[in-house]
Coordinates of C-alpha atoms and ligand atoms in Angstrom, one line a residue:
M1 CA 22.9 -87.5 -105.6
I2 CA 20.7 -90.5 -106.6
R3 CA 18.2 -90.7 -103.8
L4 CA 18.1 -89.6 -100.1
F5 CA 19.4 -93.0 -99.0
E6 CA 21.7 -95.7 -100.4
T7 CA 19.7 -97.9 -102.8
H8 CA 22.3 -100.6 -102.7
E9 CA 24.8 -101.7 -100.0
I10 CA 25.9 -104.9 -101.7
R11 CA 25.5 -104.3 -105.5
P12 CA 28.3 -102.0 -106.7
S13 CA 26.6 -98.8 -107.8
R14 CA 27.7 -95.2 -108.6
E15 CA 26.4 -92.1 -110.1
L16 CA 27.8 -91.0 -113.5
E17 CA 27.7 -87.4 -112.5
G18 CA 30.1 -84.8 -113.9
L19 CA 31.2 -83.3 -117.2
W20 CA 30.3 -85.1 -120.3
E21 CA 31.2 -84.1 -123.9
F22 CA 28.3 -82.8 -125.9
H23 CA 27.4 -81.7 -129.4
P24 CA 24.2 -81.0 -131.2
V25 CA 23.6 -83.5 -134.1
G26 CA 21.2 -83.9 -136.9
R27 CA 19.8 -87.3 -135.9
E28 CA 20.2 -90.1 -133.4
G29 CA 23.2 -92.3 -134.2
E30 CA 25.2 -89.6 -135.9
I31 CA 28.8 -89.2 -134.8
P32 CA 30.0 -85.5 -135.2
E33 CA 33.6 -84.7 -136.2
R34 CA 34.1 -82.7 -133.0
M35 CA 32.5 -82.5 -129.6
D36 CA 32.7 -78.8 -128.9
Y37 CA 30.9 -78.6 -125.6
R38 CA 31.3 -80.0 -122.0
L39 CA 27.9 -80.1 -120.2
P40 CA 26.9 -81.1 -116.7
V41 CA 25.2 -84.5 -116.1
P42 CA 22.6 -84.4 -114.8
G43 CA 21.5 -81.2 -116.6
C44 CA 19.7 -79.8 -119.5
W45 CA 21.5 -78.1 -122.4
E46 CA 19.5 -74.9 -122.1
T47 CA 21.7 -73.8 -119.2
H48 CA 24.6 -73.3 -121.7
P49 CA 24.7 -69.8 -123.2
D50 CA 24.8 -71.1 -126.8
L51 CA 21.9 -73.6 -126.4
G52 CA 19.2 -71.7 -124.5
T53 CA 16.6 -72.4 -127.2
Y54 CA 18.1 -75.4 -129.0
R55 CA 15.5 -77.9 -130.0
G56 CA 16.7 -81.1 -131.7
V57 CA 19.0 -84.0 -131.0
G58 CA 22.1 -83.7 -128.7
L59 CA 24.8 -86.3 -128.2
Y60 CA 26.3 -86.7 -124.7
R61 CA 29.5 -88.8 -124.5
T62 CA 31.6 -90.2 -121.7
T63 CA 33.8 -93.2 -120.9
V64 CA 33.8 -95.4 -117.9
N65 CA 36.4 -97.8 -116.5
L66 CA 35.6 -101.3 -115.2
D67 CA 38.2 -103.2 -113.3
R68 CA 36.6 -106.6 -113.8
K69 CA 34.3 -108.5 -116.2
T70 CA 30.8 -107.7 -115.3
N71 CA 27.1 -107.3 -116.3
L72 CA 26.7 -103.5 -116.7
R73 CA 23.3 -102.0 -115.8
L74 CA 22.8 -98.3 -116.5
E75 CA 19.8 -96.6 -115.1
F76 CA 18.6 -93.3 -116.5
K77 CA 16.3 -91.5 -114.1
G78 CA 15.0 -89.1 -116.7
V79 CA 16.1 -88.1 -120.2
S80 CA 14.2 -85.4 -122.0
H81 CA 12.4 -86.4 -124.0
T82 CA 13.6 -89.3 -126.2
A83 CA 16.8 -91.2 -125.4
D84 CA 18.9 -93.7 -127.4
V85 CA 21.8 -95.2 -125.5
Y86 CA 24.9 -96.8 -127.1
V87 CA 27.6 -98.7 -125.3
D88 CA 30.9 -99.3 -127.3
G89 CA 29.0 -98.4 -130.5
S90 CA 26.0 -100.8 -130.0
R91 CA 22.5 -99.4 -129.4
I92 CA 21.2 -100.9 -126.2
A93 CA 18.2 -98.8 -125.2
H94 CA 15.5 -96.5 -126.5
H95 CA 13.1 -94.7 -124.3
Y96 CA 10.4 -92.1 -124.7
N97 CA 9.2 -89.6 -122.1
A98 CA 11.4 -87.3 -119.9
Y99 CA 9.8 -88.1 -116.5
T100 CA 10.2 -91.8 -115.8
S101 CA 13.4 -93.9 -115.5
F102 CA 14.6 -96.7 -117.8
E103 CA 17.5 -99.1 -117.8
A104 CA 20.0 -100.5 -120.3
V105 CA 21.7 -103.8 -119.4
V106 CA 24.8 -105.1 -121.2
P107 CA 26.0 -108.6 -120.1
N108 CA 29.6 -109.8 -119.9
V109 CA 31.4 -106.5 -120.4
E110 CA 35.2 -106.9 -120.4
P111 CA 37.4 -104.9 -118.0
G112 CA 38.8 -101.7 -119.3
E113 CA 37.5 -98.4 -120.8
H114 CA 34.0 -98.3 -122.3
E115 CA 32.2 -95.5 -124.2
I116 CA 28.7 -94.4 -123.4
R117 CA 26.9 -92.3 -125.9
L118 CA 23.5 -90.9 -125.0
Y119 CA 21.4 -89.2 -127.7
A120 CA 18.7 -87.0 -126.3
D121 CA 16.0 -85.5 -128.5
N122 CA 13.6 -82.7 -127.4
S123 CA 12.1 -82.0 -130.8
F124 CA 8.4 -82.0 -131.5
S125 CA 6.9 -84.2 -134.3
E126 CA 4.2 -86.7 -134.9
R127 CA 6.4 -89.3 -133.2
S128 CA 6.0 -87.5 -129.9
A129 CA 2.4 -87.5 -128.6
L130 CA 2.9 -86.3 -125.1
H131 CA 5.8 -83.9 -125.4
I132 CA 4.3 -81.2 -127.7
A133 CA 4.6 -77.4 -127.7
N134 CA 2.7 -76.6 -124.5
D135 CA 2.1 -74.4 -121.5
Y136 CA 5.3 -75.7 -119.9
Y137 CA 8.8 -76.3 -121.5
T138 CA 10.3 -79.6 -122.7
Y139 CA 14.0 -79.2 -122.0
G140 CA 16.7 -81.3 -123.6
G141 CA 19.2 -83.7 -122.0
P142 CA 19.6 -86.1 -119.0
I143 CA 17.6 -83.9 -116.5
R144 CA 17.8 -86.5 -113.8
P145 CA 20.7 -88.7 -112.5
I146 CA 22.4 -91.6 -114.4
V147 CA 23.5 -94.6 -112.4
L148 CA 26.0 -97.3 -113.2
E149 CA 25.6 -100.7 -111.5
E150 CA 27.3 -104.0 -111.7
V151 CA 24.8 -106.9 -111.4
G152 CA 25.2 -110.6 -111.2
D153 CA 23.5 -112.9 -113.7
V154 CA 20.8 -113.4 -111.1
H155 CA 19.7 -110.1 -109.6
I156 CA 16.7 -108.3 -108.2
D157 CA 14.7 -106.5 -110.8
R158 CA 12.0 -104.7 -108.7
V159 CA 10.2 -105.0 -105.4
S160 CA 6.8 -103.6 -104.5
F161 CA 5.3 -103.3 -101.1
T162 CA 1.7 -102.4 -100.4
P163 CA 0.6 -101.7 -96.8
E164 CA -2.9 -103.0 -96.0
W165 CA -4.9 -102.6 -92.8
H166 CA -6.6 -105.9 -92.0
N167 CA -8.6 -106.6 -88.8
G168 CA -6.8 -104.0 -86.8
L169 CA -3.3 -105.1 -87.9
W170 CA -0.9 -103.8 -90.5
Q171 CA 0.0 -106.2 -93.3
G172 CA 2.4 -105.8 -96.2
K173 CA 1.8 -107.3 -99.7
W174 CA 5.2 -108.1 -101.3
R175 CA 5.8 -108.6 -105.0
A176 CA 9.5 -109.2 -105.9
I177 CA 10.8 -109.9 -109.4
V178 CA 14.2 -111.7 -109.6
R179 CA 15.7 -112.3 -113.0
N180 CA 18.5 -114.3 -114.6
I181 CA 20.3 -112.8 -117.5
G182 CA 22.9 -115.6 -117.6
S183 CA 22.9 -118.8 -119.7
E184 CA 22.4 -121.3 -116.8
A185 CA 19.5 -122.0 -114.5
R186 CA 20.2 -120.9 -111.0
E187 CA 19.0 -121.4 -107.5
T188 CA 19.0 -118.4 -105.1
Q189 CA 17.6 -117.3 -101.7
L190 CA 15.5 -114.2 -101.6
I191 CA 15.3 -112.4 -98.3
L192 CA 12.7 -109.7 -97.9
G193 CA 12.4 -107.5 -94.8
L194 CA 11.8 -104.2 -93.3
D195 CA 14.6 -102.9 -91.0
G196 CA 13.5 -103.2 -87.4
L197 CA 10.7 -105.7 -88.3
H198 CA 11.0 -109.3 -89.3
S199 CA 12.2 -110.7 -92.7
V200 CA 11.1 -113.7 -94.8
R201 CA 13.4 -116.0 -96.8
E202 CA 12.4 -118.1 -99.9
K203 CA 14.3 -120.4 -102.2
L204 CA 13.8 -119.5 -105.9
F205 CA 14.8 -121.3 -109.0
V206 CA 15.3 -119.0 -112.0
E207 CA 15.6 -120.3 -115.6
P208 CA 18.2 -118.6 -117.9
G209 CA 16.8 -115.5 -119.6
A210 CA 13.7 -115.6 -117.4
S211 CA 12.2 -113.8 -114.4
V212 CA 10.4 -115.2 -111.3
L213 CA 7.7 -113.3 -109.5
F214 CA 7.5 -114.0 -105.7
E215 CA 4.4 -112.8 -103.8
R216 CA 3.7 -112.9 -100.1
T217 CA 1.6 -111.1 -97.6
E218 CA 3.1 -110.6 -94.1
T219 CA 1.6 -109.3 -90.9
Y220 CA 3.6 -106.6 -89.1
G221 CA 2.1 -106.4 -85.5
G222 CA 4.5 -103.7 -84.2
A223 CA 4.5 -101.4 -87.2
R224 CA 4.1 -97.7 -86.7
E225 CA 1.9 -95.7 -89.0
W226 CA 3.1 -93.2 -91.5
S227 CA 1.0 -90.0 -91.3
P228 CA 1.5 -86.3 -92.4
E229 CA 2.1 -85.4 -88.7
R230 CA 4.4 -88.4 -88.0
P231 CA 5.9 -89.7 -91.3
T232 CA 7.5 -92.9 -90.0
L233 CA 9.5 -94.6 -92.7
Y234 CA 10.9 -98.2 -92.8
K235 CA 13.8 -99.2 -94.9
L236 CA 12.8 -102.0 -97.2
R237 CA 15.6 -104.4 -97.9
A238 CA 15.5 -107.2 -100.5
E239 CA 18.6 -109.4 -100.8
L240 CA 19.8 -112.4 -102.7
A241 CA 22.0 -115.0 -101.0
E242 CA 23.9 -118.0 -102.3
G243 CA 24.6 -120.2 -99.3
E244 CA 25.7 -117.8 -96.6
R245 CA 27.0 -115.2 -99.1
K246 CA 24.8 -112.2 -99.9
C247 CA 25.3 -111.3 -103.5
D248 CA 22.7 -108.6 -104.4
D249 CA 20.4 -106.1 -102.7
W250 CA 17.7 -103.6 -103.5
I251 CA 16.7 -101.0 -101.0
D252 CA 13.7 -98.6 -100.8
R253 CA 11.7 -96.9 -98.1
V254 CA 8.1 -97.6 -97.3
G255 CA 5.4 -96.5 -94.8
F256 CA 2.3 -98.0 -93.3
R257 CA -0.7 -95.9 -94.2
R258 CA -4.1 -96.4 -95.9
V259 CA -6.1 -94.1 -98.1
D260 CA -9.8 -94.3 -98.9
T261 CA -12.7 -92.2 -100.0
E262 CA -15.4 -93.4 -97.6
G263 CA -18.3 -91.0 -97.0
G264 CA -17.2 -88.7 -99.8
R265 CA -14.1 -87.7 -97.9
L266 CA -10.5 -88.4 -98.6
R267 CA -9.2 -90.3 -95.5
I268 CA -5.7 -91.1 -94.5
N269 CA -5.6 -93.9 -91.8
G270 CA -9.3 -93.4 -91.3
Q271 CA -9.0 -89.6 -90.6
P272 CA -10.6 -87.2 -93.1
V273 CA -8.0 -84.7 -94.5
L274 CA -8.5 -81.5 -96.4
L275 CA -5.8 -81.3 -99.1
K276 CA -4.2 -77.8 -99.3
G277 CA -1.7 -77.7 -101.9
V278 CA 0.0 -76.2 -104.9
N279 CA 0.6 -77.5 -108.5
R280 CA 4.3 -77.8 -109.1
H281 CA 6.0 -77.9 -112.5
E282 CA 9.6 -79.1 -112.2
D283 CA 11.0 -75.9 -113.7
H284 CA 13.4 -73.3 -112.4
A285 CA 14.6 -70.1 -114.1
I286 CA 18.3 -71.1 -113.7
C287 CA 18.5 -74.9 -113.8
G288 CA 15.5 -75.6 -116.0
A289 CA 14.1 -79.0 -115.4
S290 CA 17.2 -80.4 -113.8
F291 CA 17.2 -79.7 -110.1
S292 CA 20.0 -80.1 -107.6
F293 CA 19.1 -81.6 -104.3
A294 CA 19.3 -78.2 -102.7
D295 CA 16.9 -76.7 -105.2
L296 CA 14.4 -79.5 -104.6
L297 CA 14.7 -79.0 -100.9
R298 CA 14.1 -75.3 -101.2
D299 CA 10.9 -76.0 -103.1
I300 CA 9.8 -78.4 -100.3
E301 CA 10.6 -75.8 -97.6
L302 CA 8.6 -73.1 -99.4
I303 CA 5.7 -75.4 -99.9
R304 CA 5.7 -76.3 -96.2
D305 CA 6.1 -72.7 -95.3
L306 CA 3.0 -71.9 -97.3
G307 CA 1.1 -74.2 -94.9
C308 CA 0.5 -76.8 -97.6
N309 CA 0.0 -80.4 -96.6
S310 CA 0.0 -81.6 -100.3
V311 CA 1.5 -81.1 -103.7
R312 CA 0.3 -82.0 -107.2
T313 CA 3.0 -83.1 -109.6
S314 CA 1.5 -81.3 -112.6
H315 CA 1.6 -82.6 -115.3
Y316 CA 4.0 -85.6 -115.1
P317 CA 5.8 -87.8 -112.5
S318 CA 8.3 -85.9 -110.3
D319 CA 12.0 -86.4 -109.7
E320 CA 12.4 -89.3 -107.3
R321 CA 14.4 -87.2 -104.8
F322 CA 11.5 -84.7 -104.6
L323 CA 9.2 -87.6 -103.8
D324 CA 11.7 -88.9 -101.2
L325 CA 11.4 -85.5 -99.5
C326 CA 7.6 -85.7 -99.6
D327 CA 7.9 -89.2 -97.9
E328 CA 10.2 -87.8 -95.4
F329 CA 8.3 -84.6 -94.5
G330 CA 4.8 -86.1 -94.7
L331 CA 3.6 -84.1 -97.7
L332 CA 0.7 -85.8 -99.4
V333 CA 1.2 -86.2 -103.2
W334 CA -1.2 -86.2 -106.1
E335 CA 1.0 -87.7 -108.8
E336 CA -0.1 -87.8 -112.4
N337 CA 1.0 -89.3 -115.7
H338 CA 2.2 -87.1 -118.4
A339 CA -0.3 -85.1 -120.5
R340 CA -1.6 -81.5 -120.7
G341 CA -4.6 -80.3 -122.6
L342 CA -4.6 -82.9 -125.5
T343 CA -7.5 -82.6 -127.9
E344 CA -9.3 -85.6 -129.2
E345 CA -7.4 -85.3 -132.4
E346 CA -4.1 -85.3 -130.5
M347 CA -5.2 -88.3 -128.5
R348 CA -5.9 -90.1 -131.8
N349 CA -2.3 -89.9 -132.8
P350 CA -1.4 -93.6 -133.1
R351 CA 1.6 -93.0 -130.8
F352 CA -0.5 -91.5 -128.0
K353 CA -2.0 -94.7 -126.5
P354 CA 1.3 -96.7 -126.2
Q355 CA 3.3 -93.7 -125.1
S356 CA 0.7 -92.6 -122.5
E357 CA 0.1 -96.1 -121.1
Q358 CA 3.9 -96.6 -120.8
V359 CA 4.3 -93.5 -118.7
T360 CA 1.3 -94.6 -116.5
R361 CA 2.8 -98.1 -116.1
E362 CA 6.3 -96.8 -115.3
M363 CA 4.9 -94.1 -112.9
V364 CA 3.0 -96.7 -110.8
E365 CA 5.7 -99.3 -110.9
Q366 CA 8.5 -96.9 -110.1
H367 CA 6.8 -94.8 -107.4
G368 CA 4.2 -97.2 -106.0
N369 CA 6.1 -97.9 -102.7
R370 CA 5.9 -94.3 -101.6
P371 CA 3.6 -93.6 -98.7
S372 CA 3.4 -89.9 -99.6
I373 CA 1.5 -90.6 -102.9
V374 CA -2.2 -90.8 -102.0
I375 CA -3.8 -90.1 -105.4
W376 CA -2.9 -91.4 -108.9
A377 CA -4.2 -89.2 -111.7
V378 CA -4.2 -89.3 -115.5
L379 CA -4.5 -87.0 -118.5
N380 CA -4.9 -83.4 -117.2
E381 CA -7.5 -81.5 -119.2
C382 CA -7.6 -83.9 -122.1
A383 CA -10.8 -84.9 -124.1
S384 CA -12.8 -86.4 -121.2
H385 CA -15.9 -84.8 -122.8
T386 CA -16.0 -86.9 -125.9
A387 CA -17.0 -90.5 -126.5
Y388 CA -13.5 -91.4 -127.9
G389 CA -11.8 -89.6 -125.0
R390 CA -13.8 -91.6 -122.6
T391 CA -12.5 -94.9 -123.9
V392 CA -9.0 -93.7 -123.3
Y393 CA -9.7 -92.4 -119.8
E394 CA -11.4 -95.7 -119.1
S395 CA -8.5 -97.9 -120.2
E396 CA -5.8 -95.8 -118.4
L397 CA -7.8 -95.7 -115.1
A398 CA -8.4 -99.4 -115.4
L399 CA -4.6 -99.9 -115.9
I400 CA -3.9 -98.0 -112.7
R401 CA -6.5 -100.1 -110.8
D402 CA -4.8 -103.3 -112.1
L403 CA -1.3 -102.1 -111.1
D404 CA -2.3 -100.6 -107.8
P405 CA -5.7 -101.0 -106.3
S406 CA -4.7 -99.3 -103.0
R407 CA -4.9 -95.6 -104.0
P408 CA -7.8 -93.5 -105.3
R409 CA -7.7 -92.3 -108.8
S410 CA -8.7 -88.9 -110.4
F411 CA -8.1 -86.6 -113.3
A412 CA -8.3 -82.8 -113.6
S413 CA -11.2 -81.8 -115.8
M414 CA -11.8 -78.5 -117.6
H415 CA -15.1 -79.7 -119.1
R416 CA -17.4 -78.9 -116.3
D417 CA -21.0 -80.1 -117.0
R418 CA -19.9 -81.6 -120.3
D419 CA -17.5 -84.2 -118.8
L420 CA -18.3 -87.8 -119.5
C421 CA -15.8 -89.5 -117.2
F422 CA -16.7 -88.7 -113.5
D423 CA -18.2 -92.2 -113.1
L424 CA -14.8 -93.7 -113.8
V425 CA -12.9 -92.2 -110.9
D426 CA -12.8 -92.2 -107.1
I427 CA -12.3 -88.4 -106.8
V428 CA -13.9 -85.8 -109.1
S429 CA -11.5 -82.9 -109.8
F430 CA -12.1 -79.6 -111.6
N431 CA -9.8 -77.0 -113.0
V432 CA -11.5 -73.6 -112.7
Y433 CA -10.3 -70.0 -113.0
P434 CA -12.9 -67.7 -111.6
G435 CA -11.6 -64.1 -111.5
W436 CA -9.1 -64.9 -114.2
Y437 CA -10.5 -66.6 -117.3
T438 CA -14.1 -66.3 -116.1
D439 CA -15.9 -63.8 -114.0
E440 CA -18.0 -66.2 -111.9
E441 CA -18.4 -65.9 -108.1
P442 CA -16.1 -68.6 -106.6
A443 CA -18.8 -69.7 -104.1
E444 CA -21.5 -70.0 -106.7
L445 CA -19.1 -71.9 -109.0
L446 CA -18.3 -74.3 -106.2
Q447 CA -22.0 -75.1 -105.7
Q448 CA -22.4 -75.6 -109.4
A449 CA -19.4 -77.9 -109.6
K450 CA -20.8 -80.0 -106.8
Q451 CA -24.0 -80.3 -108.8
W452 CA -22.2 -81.3 -112.0
A453 CA -20.3 -84.0 -110.0
D454 CA -23.5 -85.3 -108.5
R455 CA -25.4 -85.4 -111.8
L456 CA -22.6 -86.8 -113.9
G457 CA -21.6 -89.9 -112.1
G458 CA -19.6 -88.4 -109.2
A459 CA -22.3 -88.4 -106.5
G460 CA -20.9 -89.4 -103.1
K461 CA -17.3 -88.9 -104.2
P462 CA -14.8 -86.4 -102.9
V463 CA -14.5 -83.3 -105.0
I464 CA -11.2 -81.4 -105.4
F465 CA -10.5 -78.1 -107.1
S466 CA -7.3 -79.1 -108.7
E467 CA -6.4 -75.7 -110.3
F468 CA -7.4 -72.1 -109.8
G469 CA -5.2 -69.0 -110.0
A470 CA -4.2 -65.9 -111.8
D471 CA -1.2 -64.4 -113.5
G472 CA 1.0 -62.1 -111.4
Y473 CA 4.2 -60.7 -113.0
Y474 CA 6.8 -60.5 -110.3
G475 CA 7.6 -56.9 -109.5
F476 CA 4.6 -55.5 -111.5
R477 CA 2.8 -53.5 -108.9
S478 CA -0.4 -51.5 -109.5
R479 CA -2.4 -49.2 -107.2
D480 CA -5.3 -49.9 -109.6
R481 CA -4.8 -53.6 -109.0
V482 CA -5.0 -54.3 -112.8
K483 CA -4.8 -57.8 -114.2
G484 CA -1.3 -59.2 -114.3
S485 CA -0.2 -57.2 -111.2
E486 CA 0.9 -58.9 -108.0
E487 CA -2.0 -57.2 -106.2
R488 CA -4.7 -58.6 -108.6
Q489 CA -3.2 -62.1 -108.4
S490 CA -3.4 -61.9 -104.6
D491 CA -7.0 -60.6 -104.7
I492 CA -8.1 -63.4 -107.0
L493 CA -6.5 -66.1 -104.9
D494 CA -7.9 -64.5 -101.8
A495 CA -11.5 -64.6 -103.2
N496 CA -11.1 -68.2 -104.4
L497 CA -9.7 -69.5 -101.1
K498 CA -12.3 -67.6 -99.0
A499 CA -15.0 -69.5 -100.8
Y500 CA -13.3 -72.9 -101.0
L501 CA -12.0 -73.1 -97.4
S502 CA -15.1 -71.8 -95.7
G503 CA -16.5 -73.9 -92.9
D504 CA -19.2 -75.5 -95.0
S505 CA -17.1 -76.1 -98.1
P506 CA -17.8 -79.5 -99.6
L507 CA -14.3 -79.7 -101.1
A508 CA -11.8 -82.5 -100.1
G509 CA -8.9 -80.5 -101.5
V510 CA -7.6 -77.4 -103.2
Y511 CA -4.5 -76.9 -105.4
V512 CA -3.4 -73.4 -106.3
W513 CA -2.2 -73.0 -109.8
Q514 CA 0.7 -72.8 -109.4
F515 CA 3.8 -73.0 -107.1
G516 CA 6.4 -71.3 -109.3
D517 CA 6.4 -69.5 -112.6
C518 CA 7.4 -71.8 -115.4
R519 CA 8.9 -71.4 -118.9
V520 CA 6.5 -72.3 -121.7
S521 CA 7.1 -73.3 -125.4
E522 CA 7.1 -70.4 -127.9
A523 CA 3.7 -70.4 -129.3
T524 CA 3.0 -70.5 -133.0
N525 CA -0.5 -69.0 -132.5
W526 CA -1.4 -65.8 -130.7
L527 CA -3.9 -67.5 -128.4
M528 CA -1.2 -69.5 -126.7
S529 CA 1.3 -66.6 -126.5
R530 CA 2.3 -65.9 -122.9
G531 CA 4.1 -62.7 -121.8
C532 CA 7.8 -63.4 -121.2
T533 CA 7.3 -66.9 -122.6
R534 CA 6.3 -68.0 -119.2
N535 CA 3.2 -69.1 -117.2
S536 CA 3.3 -66.4 -114.5
K537 CA 0.7 -67.8 -112.2
G538 CA 3.3 -68.8 -109.7
L539 CA 3.2 -67.9 -106.0
V540 CA 7.0 -67.5 -106.4
D541 CA 8.7 -66.5 -109.6
G542 CA 11.2 -68.8 -111.5
Y543 CA 13.9 -67.8 -109.1
R544 CA 11.7 -68.6 -106.0
R545 CA 11.1 -65.0 -105.0
P546 CA 7.7 -64.9 -103.3
K547 CA 5.0 -62.6 -104.8
L548 CA 2.3 -60.8 -102.8
A549 CA 0.0 -63.8 -103.3
Y550 CA 2.4 -66.0 -101.5
D551 CA 1.5 -64.5 -98.1
T552 CA -2.2 -64.4 -99.0
V553 CA -2.2 -68.1 -99.7
K554 CA -0.1 -68.8 -96.6
A555 CA -2.6 -66.9 -94.4
H556 CA -5.4 -69.0 -95.8
F557 CA -3.6 -72.3 -95.6
R558 CA -2.4 -71.7 -92.1
G559 CA -6.0 -70.9 -91.0
E560 CA -5.2 -67.2 -90.2
K561 CA -8.1 -66.1 -92.4
G562 CA -10.8 -68.1 -90.7
G563 CA -10.5 -71.3 -92.7
A564 CA -9.4 -74.7 -91.4
A565 CA -5.7 -74.9 -90.6
S566 CA -3.3 -77.6 -91.9
P567 CA -1.6 -79.8 -89.4
A568 CA 1.3 -77.9 -87.9
P569 CA 4.4 -78.6 -90.0
T570 CA 7.2 -80.6 -88.3
V571 CA 9.8 -78.3 -86.7
P572 CA 12.2 -77.2 -89.5
G573 CA 15.4 -79.3 -89.3
A574 CA 13.9 -81.9 -86.9
A575 CA 14.5 -85.3 -88.2
P576 CA 11.3 -87.2 -89.0
E577 CA 10.8 -90.4 -87.1
R578 CA 12.4 -93.3 -89.0
T579 CA 13.5 -96.8 -88.2
Ligands
ADA1 C1 -4.8 -75.2 -117.3 C2 -3.7 -76.2 -117.3 C3 -2.4 -75.7 -116.8 C4 -2.2 -74.2 -117.2 C5 -3.4 -73.4 -116.7 C6 -3.3 -71.9 -117.1 O1 -5.7 -75.4 -116.3 O2 -4.0 -77.4 -116.7 O3 -1.4 -76.4 -117.3 O4 -2.1 -74.1 -118.6 O5 -4.5 -73.9 -117.3 O6 -2.4 -71.2 -116.7 O7 -4.1 -71.5 -118.0

């Protein structure tokens, strides 16, 4: 399943889902004598009994049949972590980073059978600045869907739609890119519209080998708002026509809502909201990082059951289908680029800047149409406390502002009163672990954090506690409530939430670390060693079995412990309003 809706009704498109041949190889480009395995695509090789800890390069191979001459466009929604794609023996794409999509276009492919070879590499080396041994696991393989499309010489590359509230009316700012991969200049008609609302039509002239950017702001008088309580979605439809014949389309979903941080509060459509959420790694004890739709939906239902109105995609962009579900159910999303805990030295790896900026750019360009995303964030727990680190935060936050000025930006800091970057963001966020790594009083820590924010450039900005939590090993029970037991995890979260959700709390949001236990890299130093090679701070374990802390957090988030309640979740199974 590619998305929750058809992304093309005119352009021929299908998912290359199924069983592909597989074999571990020594390096990208190598052709082994035999292909011993058959693996599922999408999937990660760790699900095969022989390959549970394999780290290296793997070759996936399949063939496709085309019944006419065409321009082939392959879209890879996520290959972990470095991908090289060959079609009929020629290398046509290279991409780094598991969590954003990329394309490979081959013009003028003859009818008949064609071979696709995908090399996926999940190894760690100097060449990889973001995927390193870490407190989560880098799986291997095409963890997200692969799509085959047939495109004309002139086709739609990308469309962005940004809702704006202007003098009491909704407007939409369109940016559409149309490209011509053929050898002749072409004239085409671009039609842009939202189903149920009006559309616009424009004649474009596209030179061979070039792209044209079309921009237009339209007013939508009758548009209905997207909000967490009523997540109204509109189908965005971009089409190309030659005369009366429609020859290409590109479909997405959008919603009309605005986000701001006026008065030090996070506001959606002018209404202050308190974000109550969980941090979610895309990791599951059985399917690794490659989720079926049913597994994604189960996570969403558990998050909604917890009384959350928000989720943070720690520490990388999420699967598109997960974000589709957030759009659909009105969950507010903090989405962040890919990084966790990089030191200044690691940020000085010459690969870091280009790789990190690329993920940031791809994240905003690929997910920017989604109403559910209300915060963009960068560089979780990296060196925001050093002068060099600050230059990196500054340039990445500026990049986001250039790409999308409509959403507030943040980063999750662990540097407390030593942070140098609070003046660069719209929302100041702290990762704190009272009761687990430190023995502070949560309420006192909260007052201190507010002072650090005020003093260090964050005065007047919303403050979020983006992480707090404790380990709890599923099934480990203790009358003495010792550290690591489910009881102690529950006690620590109870104490944290009591302080953070109290009536006079200055916080704009809280995100429990974390939703589900996740696998971690095997550590080479004792400090990073985690029991069971897992981060066990989940409210559910890797199989989604709730721990004691689940109900504790649920009671707080649903306002049963005296704090503020989240908006009532929509009735399970009821279809959200949509046009
Ligand atoms: C950090 C980090 C998380 C996780 C957590 C923990 O705050 O951002 O990725 O490692 O600590 O469990 O210690």
